[in-house]
Amino acid sequence: MPELPEMEAWRRALNDPVSAFPIAKAGPAHIATLKTFDPPLAQLEGRRLRGAERRGKRLLFPTGDGELVLLIHLMTAGRLKLLGAGENGPKTPAFALAFESGSKLVLTENARKKRAGVWLLTPDAARAEVAHLGPEALGLDAAALGEILRRANHRLHPLLRDQRAIAGIGRAWANEILHTAKLSPYALSTELSDEEVERLAAAMNAELARGLELRERGASDEKTYRIHNRVGEPCFACGTPIAQIDFEEHTIYYCPECQTGGRVLKDRRMSRLLR
Ligand SMILES: [Zn+2]
């Protein structure tokens, strides 16, 4: 799933092209992808976007006249593509936005269950749509992070991925951040020392900045992730094979030497611990 570094790289890449020309045609949109019907998509036509903004993993495109906001959430399988004039795109995109220059922004989703979403909202409705999100993960300092960690006792991996607590981190970057912080994915948030909180805040900022820098250069997952999806490969820091903990919907990757004092815990026991 694209997370903060991936979406911020997209925001930076799209900011100029989406605002360069007025919109010629908004849509078509897959029925499961378009989440709103009023105002209708056609209301965008003839208007110019002000640029691209981001909140957590969502992209927001306000119109220059301040009346509408187009919001896009890629979820797990949604992908964006910016096509130049005359460039061939996917036959049935989940959503398309054509500009008067002939260029197009298309959203595709290669999954049976369509989960990516497009919303056309008033500015008030757009604010309400993102109101539940916690502060942005990139730029969060140790004091603010400490407050979030101590609010309730949660395991670190699910807490980092909770968008209401902190916005922008998902499964992949939670793995990368916790490895750099040398913290167990199932350490309890209220039990961290001040020094560990500082380490986690520093790791969060360093890893997200590293990811953003790589993604802006077009780096692949393989070149970007050092822990995520690397079970059995030697840890880049200590050489110990990366371990995994399987859940129904996702997998946690970690280094037993760097993060859990050498302990490798069984999947089933971990599942119970993390519930
Ligand atoms: Zn290691």
PDB file of C-alpha atoms and ligand atoms in Angstrom:
ATOM      1  CA  MET A   1       0.000   0.000   0.000  1.00  0.00           C
ATOM      2  CA  PRO A   2       1.318   3.443  -0.777  1.00  0.00           C
ATOM      3  CA  GLU A   3       2.079   5.250   2.481  1.00  0.00           C
ATOM      4  CA  LEU A   4       3.315   8.731   3.387  1.00  0.00           C
ATOM      5  CA  PRO A   5       6.613   8.663   1.418  1.00  0.00           C
ATOM      6  CA  GLU A   6       4.914   7.289  -1.703  1.00  0.00           C
ATOM      7  CA  MET A   7       1.963   9.697  -1.511  1.00  0.00           C
ATOM      8  CA  GLU A   8       4.149  12.725  -0.764  1.00  0.00           C
ATOM      9  CA  ALA A   9       6.327  11.849  -3.760  1.00  0.00           C
ATOM     10  CA  TRP A  10       3.130  11.733  -5.845  1.00  0.00           C
ATOM     11  CA  ARG A  11       1.941  15.046  -4.418  1.00  0.00           C
ATOM     12  CA  ARG A  12       5.188  16.733  -5.403  1.00  0.00           C
ATOM     13  CA  ALA A  13       5.138  15.178  -8.871  1.00  0.00           C
ATOM     14  CA  LEU A  14       1.505  16.111  -9.510  1.00  0.00           C
ATOM     15  CA  ASN A  15       1.393  19.606  -8.054  1.00  0.00           C
ATOM     16  CA  ASP A  16       2.463  21.440 -11.221  1.00  0.00           C
ATOM     17  CA  PRO A  17       0.958  19.206 -13.945  1.00  0.00           C
ATOM     18  CA  VAL A  18      -2.544  19.102 -12.412  1.00  0.00           C
ATOM     19  CA  SER A  19      -2.686  22.879 -12.050  1.00  0.00           C
ATOM     20  CA  ALA A  20      -1.230  23.778 -15.451  1.00  0.00           C
ATOM     21  CA  PHE A  21      -4.459  23.449 -17.459  1.00  0.00           C
ATOM     22  CA  PRO A  22      -8.201  23.469 -16.754  1.00  0.00           C
ATOM     23  CA  ILE A  23     -10.019  20.138 -16.564  1.00  0.00           C
ATOM     24  CA  ALA A  24     -11.612  19.081 -19.852  1.00  0.00           C
ATOM     25  CA  LYS A  25     -13.350  15.954 -18.590  1.00  0.00           C
ATOM     26  CA  ALA A  26     -13.798  14.421 -15.133  1.00  0.00           C
ATOM     27  CA  GLY A  27     -14.510  10.708 -15.278  1.00  0.00           C
ATOM     28  CA  PRO A  28     -15.500   8.108 -16.135  1.00  0.00           C
ATOM     29  CA  ALA A  29     -15.328   6.585 -12.679  1.00  0.00           C
ATOM     30  CA  HIS A  30     -15.942   3.003 -11.606  1.00  0.00           C
ATOM     31  CA  ILE A  31     -19.171   2.839  -9.608  1.00  0.00           C
ATOM     32  CA  ALA A  32     -17.323   1.405  -6.593  1.00  0.00           C
ATOM     33  CA  THR A  33     -14.537   3.987  -6.810  1.00  0.00           C
ATOM     34  CA  LEU A  34     -16.585   7.182  -6.894  1.00  0.00           C
ATOM     35  CA  LYS A  35     -17.863   7.643  -3.340  1.00  0.00           C
ATOM     36  CA  THR A  36     -19.919  10.815  -3.876  1.00  0.00           C
ATOM     37  CA  PHE A  37     -22.581  11.888  -6.399  1.00  0.00           C
ATOM     38  CA  ASP A  38     -23.328  15.443  -5.267  1.00  0.00           C
ATOM     39  CA  PRO A  39     -21.718  17.655  -6.480  1.00  0.00           C
ATOM     40  CA  PRO A  40     -21.494  15.665  -9.731  1.00  0.00           C
ATOM     41  CA  LEU A  41     -18.044  15.093 -11.285  1.00  0.00           C
ATOM     42  CA  ALA A  42     -19.002  17.239 -14.295  1.00  0.00           C
ATOM     43  CA  GLN A  43     -18.817  20.246 -11.947  1.00  0.00           C
ATOM     44  CA  LEU A  44     -15.047  19.980 -12.238  1.00  0.00           C
ATOM     45  CA  GLU A  45     -15.041  20.523 -15.990  1.00  0.00           C
ATOM     46  CA  GLY A  46     -13.737  23.932 -17.039  1.00  0.00           C
ATOM     47  CA  ARG A  47     -12.227  24.532 -13.613  1.00  0.00           C
ATOM     48  CA  ARG A  48      -8.537  24.555 -12.835  1.00  0.00           C
ATOM     49  CA  LEU A  49      -7.030  22.746  -9.862  1.00  0.00           C
ATOM     50  CA  ARG A  50      -4.903  24.794  -7.473  1.00  0.00           C
ATOM     51  CA  GLY A  51      -2.407  21.973  -7.049  1.00  0.00           C
ATOM     52  CA  ALA A  52      -1.969  18.800  -5.034  1.00  0.00           C
ATOM     53  CA  GLU A  53      -2.151  18.583  -1.256  1.00  0.00           C
ATOM     54  CA  ARG A  54      -1.792  15.590   1.024  1.00  0.00           C
ATOM     55  CA  ARG A  55      -3.180  14.547   4.383  1.00  0.00           C
ATOM     56  CA  GLY A  56      -1.874  11.213   5.663  1.00  0.00           C
ATOM     57  CA  LYS A  57      -2.210   8.781   2.750  1.00  0.00           C
ATOM     58  CA  ARG A  58      -4.867  10.863   0.963  1.00  0.00           C
ATOM     59  CA  LEU A  59      -4.324  13.318  -1.882  1.00  0.00           C
ATOM     60  CA  LEU A  60      -6.495  16.426  -2.085  1.00  0.00           C
ATOM     61  CA  PHE A  61      -6.882  18.587  -5.171  1.00  0.00           C
ATOM     62  CA  PRO A  62      -8.695  21.853  -4.407  1.00  0.00           C
ATOM     63  CA  THR A  63     -10.046  23.878  -7.312  1.00  0.00           C
ATOM     64  CA  GLY A  64      -8.513  27.306  -7.840  1.00  0.00           C
ATOM     65  CA  ASP A  65     -11.867  28.991  -7.176  1.00  0.00           C
ATOM     66  CA  GLY A  66     -12.003  27.406  -3.708  1.00  0.00           C
ATOM     67  CA  GLU A  67     -15.382  25.751  -4.312  1.00  0.00           C
ATOM     68  CA  LEU A  68     -14.536  22.060  -4.691  1.00  0.00           C
ATOM     69  CA  VAL A  69     -12.005  19.509  -3.498  1.00  0.00           C
ATOM     70  CA  LEU A  70     -11.233  16.244  -5.283  1.00  0.00           C
ATOM     71  CA  LEU A  71      -9.988  13.669  -2.782  1.00  0.00           C
ATOM     72  CA  ILE A  72      -8.227  10.418  -3.742  1.00  0.00           C
ATOM     73  CA  HIS A  73      -7.384   7.514  -1.439  1.00  0.00           C
ATOM     74  CA  LEU A  74      -5.489   4.663  -3.161  1.00  0.00           C
ATOM     75  CA  MET A  75      -5.950   2.095  -0.338  1.00  0.00           C
ATOM     76  CA  THR A  76      -3.965  -1.110  -1.020  1.00  0.00           C
ATOM     77  CA  ALA A  77      -4.049  -1.634  -4.762  1.00  0.00           C
ATOM     78  CA  GLY A  78      -4.877   1.772  -6.259  1.00  0.00           C
ATOM     79  CA  ARG A  79      -2.187   3.318  -8.469  1.00  0.00           C
ATOM     80  CA  LEU A  80      -1.939   6.683 -10.206  1.00  0.00           C
ATOM     81  CA  LYS A  81      -0.567   7.384 -13.636  1.00  0.00           C
ATOM     82  CA  LEU A  82      -0.002  10.701 -15.358  1.00  0.00           C
ATOM     83  CA  LEU A  83      -0.318  10.324 -19.118  1.00  0.00           C
ATOM     84  CA  GLY A  84       0.987  12.849 -21.614  1.00  0.00           C
ATOM     85  CA  ALA A  85      -1.193  14.004 -24.539  1.00  0.00           C
ATOM     86  CA  GLY A  86      -1.720  11.109 -26.935  1.00  0.00           C
ATOM     87  CA  GLU A  87      -0.159   8.573 -24.567  1.00  0.00           C
ATOM     88  CA  ASN A  88      -2.168   5.365 -24.285  1.00  0.00           C
ATOM     89  CA  GLY A  89      -3.484   4.488 -20.857  1.00  0.00           C
ATOM     90  CA  PRO A  90      -5.392   1.600 -19.323  1.00  0.00           C
ATOM     91  CA  LYS A  91      -8.608   0.656 -21.152  1.00  0.00           C
ATOM     92  CA  THR A  92     -10.860   0.793 -18.108  1.00  0.00           C
ATOM     93  CA  PRO A  93      -9.341   3.026 -15.420  1.00  0.00           C
ATOM     94  CA  ALA A  94     -11.133   3.241 -12.072  1.00  0.00           C
ATOM     95  CA  PHE A  95     -11.103   7.012 -12.540  1.00  0.00           C
ATOM     96  CA  ALA A  96      -9.755   9.482 -15.086  1.00  0.00           C
ATOM     97  CA  LEU A  97      -9.263  13.216 -15.172  1.00  0.00           C
ATOM     98  CA  ALA A  98      -8.457  14.752 -18.558  1.00  0.00           C
ATOM     99  CA  PHE A  99      -6.910  18.204 -18.878  1.00  0.00           C
ATOM    100  CA  GLU A 100      -7.317  20.658 -21.747  1.00  0.00           C
ATOM    101  CA  SER A 101      -3.676  20.031 -22.709  1.00  0.00           C
ATOM    102  CA  GLY A 102      -4.609  16.431 -23.529  1.00  0.00           C
ATOM    103  CA  SER A 103      -2.757  15.005 -20.529  1.00  0.00           C
ATOM    104  CA  LYS A 104      -4.612  12.709 -18.164  1.00  0.00           C
ATOM    105  CA  LEU A 105      -4.459  11.604 -14.560  1.00  0.00           C
ATOM    106  CA  VAL A 106      -5.705   8.031 -14.286  1.00  0.00           C
ATOM    107  CA  LEU A 107      -6.362   5.823 -11.303  1.00  0.00           C
ATOM    108  CA  THR A 108      -6.192   2.060 -11.762  1.00  0.00           C
ATOM    109  CA  GLU A 109      -6.867  -0.692  -9.282  1.00  0.00           C
ATOM    110  CA  ASN A 110      -5.744  -4.201 -10.106  1.00  0.00           C
ATOM    111  CA  ALA A 111      -7.877  -6.041  -7.543  1.00  0.00           C
ATOM    112  CA  ARG A 112     -11.184  -7.866  -7.618  1.00  0.00           C
ATOM    113  CA  LYS A 113     -12.514  -5.905  -4.671  1.00  0.00           C
ATOM    114  CA  LYS A 114     -12.397  -2.193  -5.485  1.00  0.00           C
ATOM    115  CA  ARG A 115     -11.313  -0.304  -2.407  1.00  0.00           C
ATOM    116  CA  ALA A 116      -9.617   2.828  -3.714  1.00  0.00           C
ATOM    117  CA  GLY A 117     -11.849   5.886  -3.529  1.00  0.00           C
ATOM    118  CA  VAL A 118     -12.508   9.212  -5.229  1.00  0.00           C
ATOM    119  CA  TRP A 119     -14.619  11.880  -3.570  1.00  0.00           C
ATOM    120  CA  LEU A 120     -15.756  15.246  -4.945  1.00  0.00           C
ATOM    121  CA  LEU A 121     -16.475  17.449  -1.955  1.00  0.00           C
ATOM    122  CA  THR A 122     -17.067  20.989  -0.802  1.00  0.00           C
ATOM    123  CA  PRO A 123     -14.137  22.354   1.234  1.00  0.00           C
ATOM    124  CA  ASP A 124     -16.142  21.851   4.476  1.00  0.00           C
ATOM    125  CA  ALA A 125     -16.950  18.255   3.595  1.00  0.00           C
ATOM    126  CA  ALA A 126     -13.297  17.645   2.673  1.00  0.00           C
ATOM    127  CA  ARG A 127     -12.192  18.956   6.060  1.00  0.00           C
ATOM    128  CA  ALA A 128     -14.715  16.646   7.754  1.00  0.00           C
ATOM    129  CA  GLU A 129     -13.473  13.701   5.678  1.00  0.00           C
ATOM    130  CA  VAL A 130      -9.936  14.018   7.098  1.00  0.00           C
ATOM    131  CA  ALA A 131     -10.863  15.350  10.565  1.00  0.00           C
ATOM    132  CA  HIS A 132     -10.349  11.967  12.253  1.00  0.00           C
ATOM    133  CA  LEU A 133      -6.692  11.750  11.207  1.00  0.00           C
ATOM    134  CA  GLY A 134      -3.943  12.165  13.762  1.00  0.00           C
ATOM    135  CA  PRO A 135      -0.951  14.482  13.204  1.00  0.00           C
ATOM    136  CA  GLU A 136       1.322  13.888  10.195  1.00  0.00           C
ATOM    137  CA  ALA A 137       3.989  11.274  10.926  1.00  0.00           C
ATOM    138  CA  LEU A 138       6.728  13.177   9.093  1.00  0.00           C
ATOM    139  CA  GLY A 139       7.779  16.060  11.316  1.00  0.00           C
ATOM    140  CA  LEU A 140       6.290  14.646  14.526  1.00  0.00           C
ATOM    141  CA  ASP A 141       8.654  15.389  17.416  1.00  0.00           C
ATOM    142  CA  ALA A 142       9.401  13.253  20.474  1.00  0.00           C
ATOM    143  CA  ALA A 143       7.170  15.314  22.786  1.00  0.00           C
ATOM    144  CA  ALA A 144       4.115  14.959  20.532  1.00  0.00           C
ATOM    145  CA  LEU A 145       4.854  11.286  19.869  1.00  0.00           C
ATOM    146  CA  GLY A 146       5.281  10.638  23.609  1.00  0.00           C
ATOM    147  CA  GLU A 147       1.829  12.078  24.260  1.00  0.00           C
ATOM    148  CA  ILE A 148       0.289   9.776  21.628  1.00  0.00           C
ATOM    149  CA  LEU A 149       2.128   6.716  22.966  1.00  0.00           C
ATOM    150  CA  ARG A 150       1.026   7.344  26.539  1.00  0.00           C
ATOM    151  CA  ARG A 151      -2.630   8.044  25.736  1.00  0.00           C
ATOM    152  CA  ALA A 152      -3.447   4.324  25.786  1.00  0.00           C
ATOM    153  CA  ASN A 153      -1.465   1.113  26.001  1.00  0.00           C
ATOM    154  CA  HIS A 154      -1.059  -0.409  22.542  1.00  0.00           C
ATOM    155  CA  ARG A 155       1.502  -2.590  20.759  1.00  0.00           C
ATOM    156  CA  LEU A 156       3.784  -0.347  18.707  1.00  0.00           C
ATOM    157  CA  HIS A 157       3.202  -1.875  15.260  1.00  0.00           C
ATOM    158  CA  PRO A 158      -0.603  -1.503  15.245  1.00  0.00           C
ATOM    159  CA  LEU A 159      -0.364   1.879  16.975  1.00  0.00           C
ATOM    160  CA  LEU A 160       1.968   3.290  14.305  1.00  0.00           C
ATOM    161  CA  ARG A 161      -0.524   2.119  11.651  1.00  0.00           C
ATOM    162  CA  ASP A 162      -3.547   3.639  13.410  1.00  0.00           C
ATOM    163  CA  GLN A 163      -4.385   6.670  11.262  1.00  0.00           C
ATOM    164  CA  ARG A 164      -6.391   8.240  14.080  1.00  0.00           C
ATOM    165  CA  ALA A 165      -3.259   8.291  16.239  1.00  0.00           C
ATOM    166  CA  ILE A 166      -0.633   9.178  13.587  1.00  0.00           C
ATOM    167  CA  ALA A 167      -1.331   9.809   9.894  1.00  0.00           C
ATOM    168  CA  GLY A 168       0.687   8.316   7.048  1.00  0.00           C
ATOM    169  CA  ILE A 169       2.273   5.057   8.254  1.00  0.00           C
ATOM    170  CA  GLY A 170       1.137   1.614   7.093  1.00  0.00           C
ATOM    171  CA  ARG A 171       2.455  -1.944   7.241  1.00  0.00           C
ATOM    172  CA  ALA A 172       5.670  -1.430   5.305  1.00  0.00           C
ATOM    173  CA  TRP A 173       6.963   1.725   6.960  1.00  0.00           C
ATOM    174  CA  ALA A 174       5.981   0.498  10.439  1.00  0.00           C
ATOM    175  CA  ASN A 175       8.415  -2.396   9.831  1.00  0.00           C
ATOM    176  CA  GLU A 176      11.173  -0.069   8.626  1.00  0.00           C
ATOM    177  CA  ILE A 177      10.692   2.477  11.432  1.00  0.00           C
ATOM    178  CA  LEU A 178      10.628  -0.066  14.278  1.00  0.00           C
ATOM    179  CA  HIS A 179      13.791  -1.714  12.966  1.00  0.00           C
ATOM    180  CA  THR A 180      15.664   1.595  12.830  1.00  0.00           C
ATOM    181  CA  ALA A 181      14.363   2.438  16.323  1.00  0.00           C
ATOM    182  CA  LYS A 182      15.551  -1.015  17.534  1.00  0.00           C
ATOM    183  CA  LEU A 183      12.177  -1.583  19.136  1.00  0.00           C
ATOM    184  CA  SER A 184      10.030  -4.702  19.171  1.00  0.00           C
ATOM    185  CA  PRO A 185       6.868  -4.468  17.021  1.00  0.00           C
ATOM    186  CA  TYR A 186       4.894  -5.648  20.031  1.00  0.00           C
ATOM    187  CA  ALA A 187       6.498  -3.436  22.690  1.00  0.00           C
ATOM    188  CA  LEU A 188       3.814  -1.643  24.698  1.00  0.00           C
ATOM    189  CA  SER A 189       3.461   2.058  23.993  1.00  0.00           C
ATOM    190  CA  THR A 190       3.144   3.189  27.621  1.00  0.00           C
ATOM    191  CA  GLU A 191       6.164   1.179  28.705  1.00  0.00           C
ATOM    192  CA  LEU A 192       8.746   2.982  26.558  1.00  0.00           C
ATOM    193  CA  SER A 193      11.411   5.016  28.331  1.00  0.00           C
ATOM    194  CA  ASP A 194      11.946   8.657  27.347  1.00  0.00           C
ATOM    195  CA  GLU A 195      15.062   7.573  25.495  1.00  0.00           C
ATOM    196  CA  GLU A 196      13.083   4.969  23.534  1.00  0.00           C
ATOM    197  CA  VAL A 197      10.404   7.526  22.649  1.00  0.00           C
ATOM    198  CA  GLU A 198      13.124   9.805  21.321  1.00  0.00           C
ATOM    199  CA  ARG A 199      14.627   6.944  19.337  1.00  0.00           C
ATOM    200  CA  LEU A 200      11.233   6.112  17.844  1.00  0.00           C
ATOM    201  CA  ALA A 201      10.550   9.738  16.863  1.00  0.00           C
ATOM    202  CA  ALA A 202      13.996  10.028  15.278  1.00  0.00           C
ATOM    203  CA  ALA A 203      13.549   6.705  13.430  1.00  0.00           C
ATOM    204  CA  MET A 204      10.100   7.715  12.173  1.00  0.00           C
ATOM    205  CA  ASN A 205      11.409  10.951  10.700  1.00  0.00           C
ATOM    206  CA  ALA A 206      14.603   9.433   9.318  1.00  0.00           C
ATOM    207  CA  GLU A 207      12.856   6.468   7.663  1.00  0.00           C
ATOM    208  CA  LEU A 208      10.008   8.490   6.157  1.00  0.00           C
ATOM    209  CA  ALA A 209      12.501  11.054   4.839  1.00  0.00           C
ATOM    210  CA  ARG A 210      14.649   8.243   3.404  1.00  0.00           C
ATOM    211  CA  GLY A 211      11.575   6.727   1.753  1.00  0.00           C
ATOM    212  CA  LEU A 212      10.444  10.047   0.310  1.00  0.00           C
ATOM    213  CA  GLU A 213      13.877  10.766  -1.112  1.00  0.00           C
ATOM    214  CA  LEU A 214      14.009   7.316  -2.767  1.00  0.00           C
ATOM    215  CA  ARG A 215      10.441   7.449  -4.085  1.00  0.00           C
ATOM    216  CA  GLU A 216      11.014  10.895  -5.584  1.00  0.00           C
ATOM    217  CA  ARG A 217      13.801   9.277  -7.597  1.00  0.00           C
ATOM    218  CA  GLY A 218      11.424   6.521  -8.667  1.00  0.00           C
ATOM    219  CA  ALA A 219      12.998   3.758  -6.533  1.00  0.00           C
ATOM    220  CA  SER A 220      11.277   0.346  -6.540  1.00  0.00           C
ATOM    221  CA  ASP A 221       9.990  -1.433  -3.400  1.00  0.00           C
ATOM    222  CA  GLU A 222      13.034  -3.697  -3.630  1.00  0.00           C
ATOM    223  CA  LYS A 223      15.393  -0.701  -3.486  1.00  0.00           C
ATOM    224  CA  THR A 224      13.353   1.104  -0.826  1.00  0.00           C
ATOM    225  CA  TYR A 225      12.458  -1.455   1.843  1.00  0.00           C
ATOM    226  CA  ARG A 226      15.252  -2.982   3.909  1.00  0.00           C
ATOM    227  CA  ILE A 227      13.133  -5.074   6.319  1.00  0.00           C
ATOM    228  CA  HIS A 228       9.648  -5.229   4.827  1.00  0.00           C
ATOM    229  CA  ASN A 229       9.077  -8.353   2.669  1.00  0.00           C
ATOM    230  CA  ARG A 230      12.584  -9.662   3.382  1.00  0.00           C
ATOM    231  CA  VAL A 231      11.958 -12.736   5.523  1.00  0.00           C
ATOM    232  CA  GLY A 232      15.022 -15.011   5.693  1.00  0.00           C
ATOM    233  CA  GLU A 233      17.346 -12.396   4.195  1.00  0.00           C
ATOM    234  CA  PRO A 234      20.193 -11.146   6.401  1.00  0.00           C
ATOM    235  CA  CYS A 235      19.431  -7.973   8.370  1.00  0.00           C
ATOM    236  CA  PHE A 236      21.434  -5.147   6.765  1.00  0.00           C
ATOM    237  CA  ALA A 237      22.577  -4.007  10.219  1.00  0.00           C
ATOM    238  CA  CYS A 238      23.585  -7.281  11.906  1.00  0.00           C
ATOM    239  CA  GLY A 239      23.237 -10.157   9.429  1.00  0.00           C
ATOM    240  CA  THR A 240      20.592 -12.078  11.405  1.00  0.00           C
ATOM    241  CA  PRO A 241      17.834 -13.511   9.168  1.00  0.00           C
ATOM    242  CA  ILE A 242      14.736 -11.294   9.140  1.00  0.00           C
ATOM    243  CA  ALA A 243      11.796 -12.997  10.871  1.00  0.00           C
ATOM    244  CA  GLN A 244       8.092 -12.612  10.239  1.00  0.00           C
ATOM    245  CA  ILE A 245       4.879 -12.814  12.193  1.00  0.00           C
ATOM    246  CA  ASP A 246       1.836 -13.732  10.122  1.00  0.00           C
ATOM    247  CA  PHE A 247      -1.605 -12.318  10.650  1.00  0.00           C
ATOM    248  CA  GLU A 248      -4.739 -12.878   8.617  1.00  0.00           C
ATOM    249  CA  GLU A 249      -4.458  -9.571   6.782  1.00  0.00           C
ATOM    250  CA  HIS A 250      -0.793  -8.695   7.028  1.00  0.00           C
ATOM    251  CA  THR A 251       2.701  -9.751   8.047  1.00  0.00           C
ATOM    252  CA  ILE A 252       5.095  -8.071  10.439  1.00  0.00           C
ATOM    253  CA  TYR A 253       8.810  -8.274   9.548  1.00  0.00           C
ATOM    254  CA  TYR A 254      11.521  -7.688  12.153  1.00  0.00           C
ATOM    255  CA  CYS A 255      15.094  -8.549  13.098  1.00  0.00           C
ATOM    256  CA  PRO A 256      15.238 -10.685  16.257  1.00  0.00           C
ATOM    257  CA  GLU A 257      18.783  -9.526  17.025  1.00  0.00           C
ATOM    258  CA  CYS A 258      18.205  -5.769  16.538  1.00  0.00           C
ATOM    259  CA  GLN A 259      14.690  -5.575  17.914  1.00  0.00           C
ATOM    260  CA  THR A 260      13.658  -8.330  20.317  1.00  0.00           C
ATOM    261  CA  GLY A 261      16.794  -9.298  22.221  1.00  0.00           C
ATOM    262  CA  GLY A 262      17.302 -12.388  20.079  1.00  0.00           C
ATOM    263  CA  ARG A 263      13.829 -13.807  20.705  1.00  0.00           C
ATOM    264  CA  VAL A 264      11.867 -15.300  17.805  1.00  0.00           C
ATOM    265  CA  LEU A 265       8.292 -15.745  18.836  1.00  0.00           C
ATOM    266  CA  LYS A 266       5.891 -18.240  17.350  1.00  0.00           C
ATOM    267  CA  ASP A 267       3.228 -16.897  15.059  1.00  0.00           C
ATOM    268  CA  ARG A 268       0.356 -18.285  17.078  1.00  0.00           C
ATOM    269  CA  ARG A 269       1.660 -16.942  20.341  1.00  0.00           C
ATOM    270  CA  MET A 270       2.289 -13.592  18.683  1.00  0.00           C
ATOM    271  CA  SER A 271      -1.215 -13.456  17.304  1.00  0.00           C
ATOM    272  CA  ARG A 272      -2.597 -13.945  20.792  1.00  0.00           C
ATOM    273  CA  LEU A 273      -0.241 -11.375  22.269  1.00  0.00           C
ATOM    274  CA  LEU A 274      -1.139  -8.766  19.712  1.00  0.00           C
ATOM    275  CA  ARG A 275      -4.880  -9.228  19.805  1.00  0.00           C
TER     276      ARG A 275
HETATM  277 ZN    ZN B   1      19.509  -6.941  12.790  1.00  0.00          ZN
END
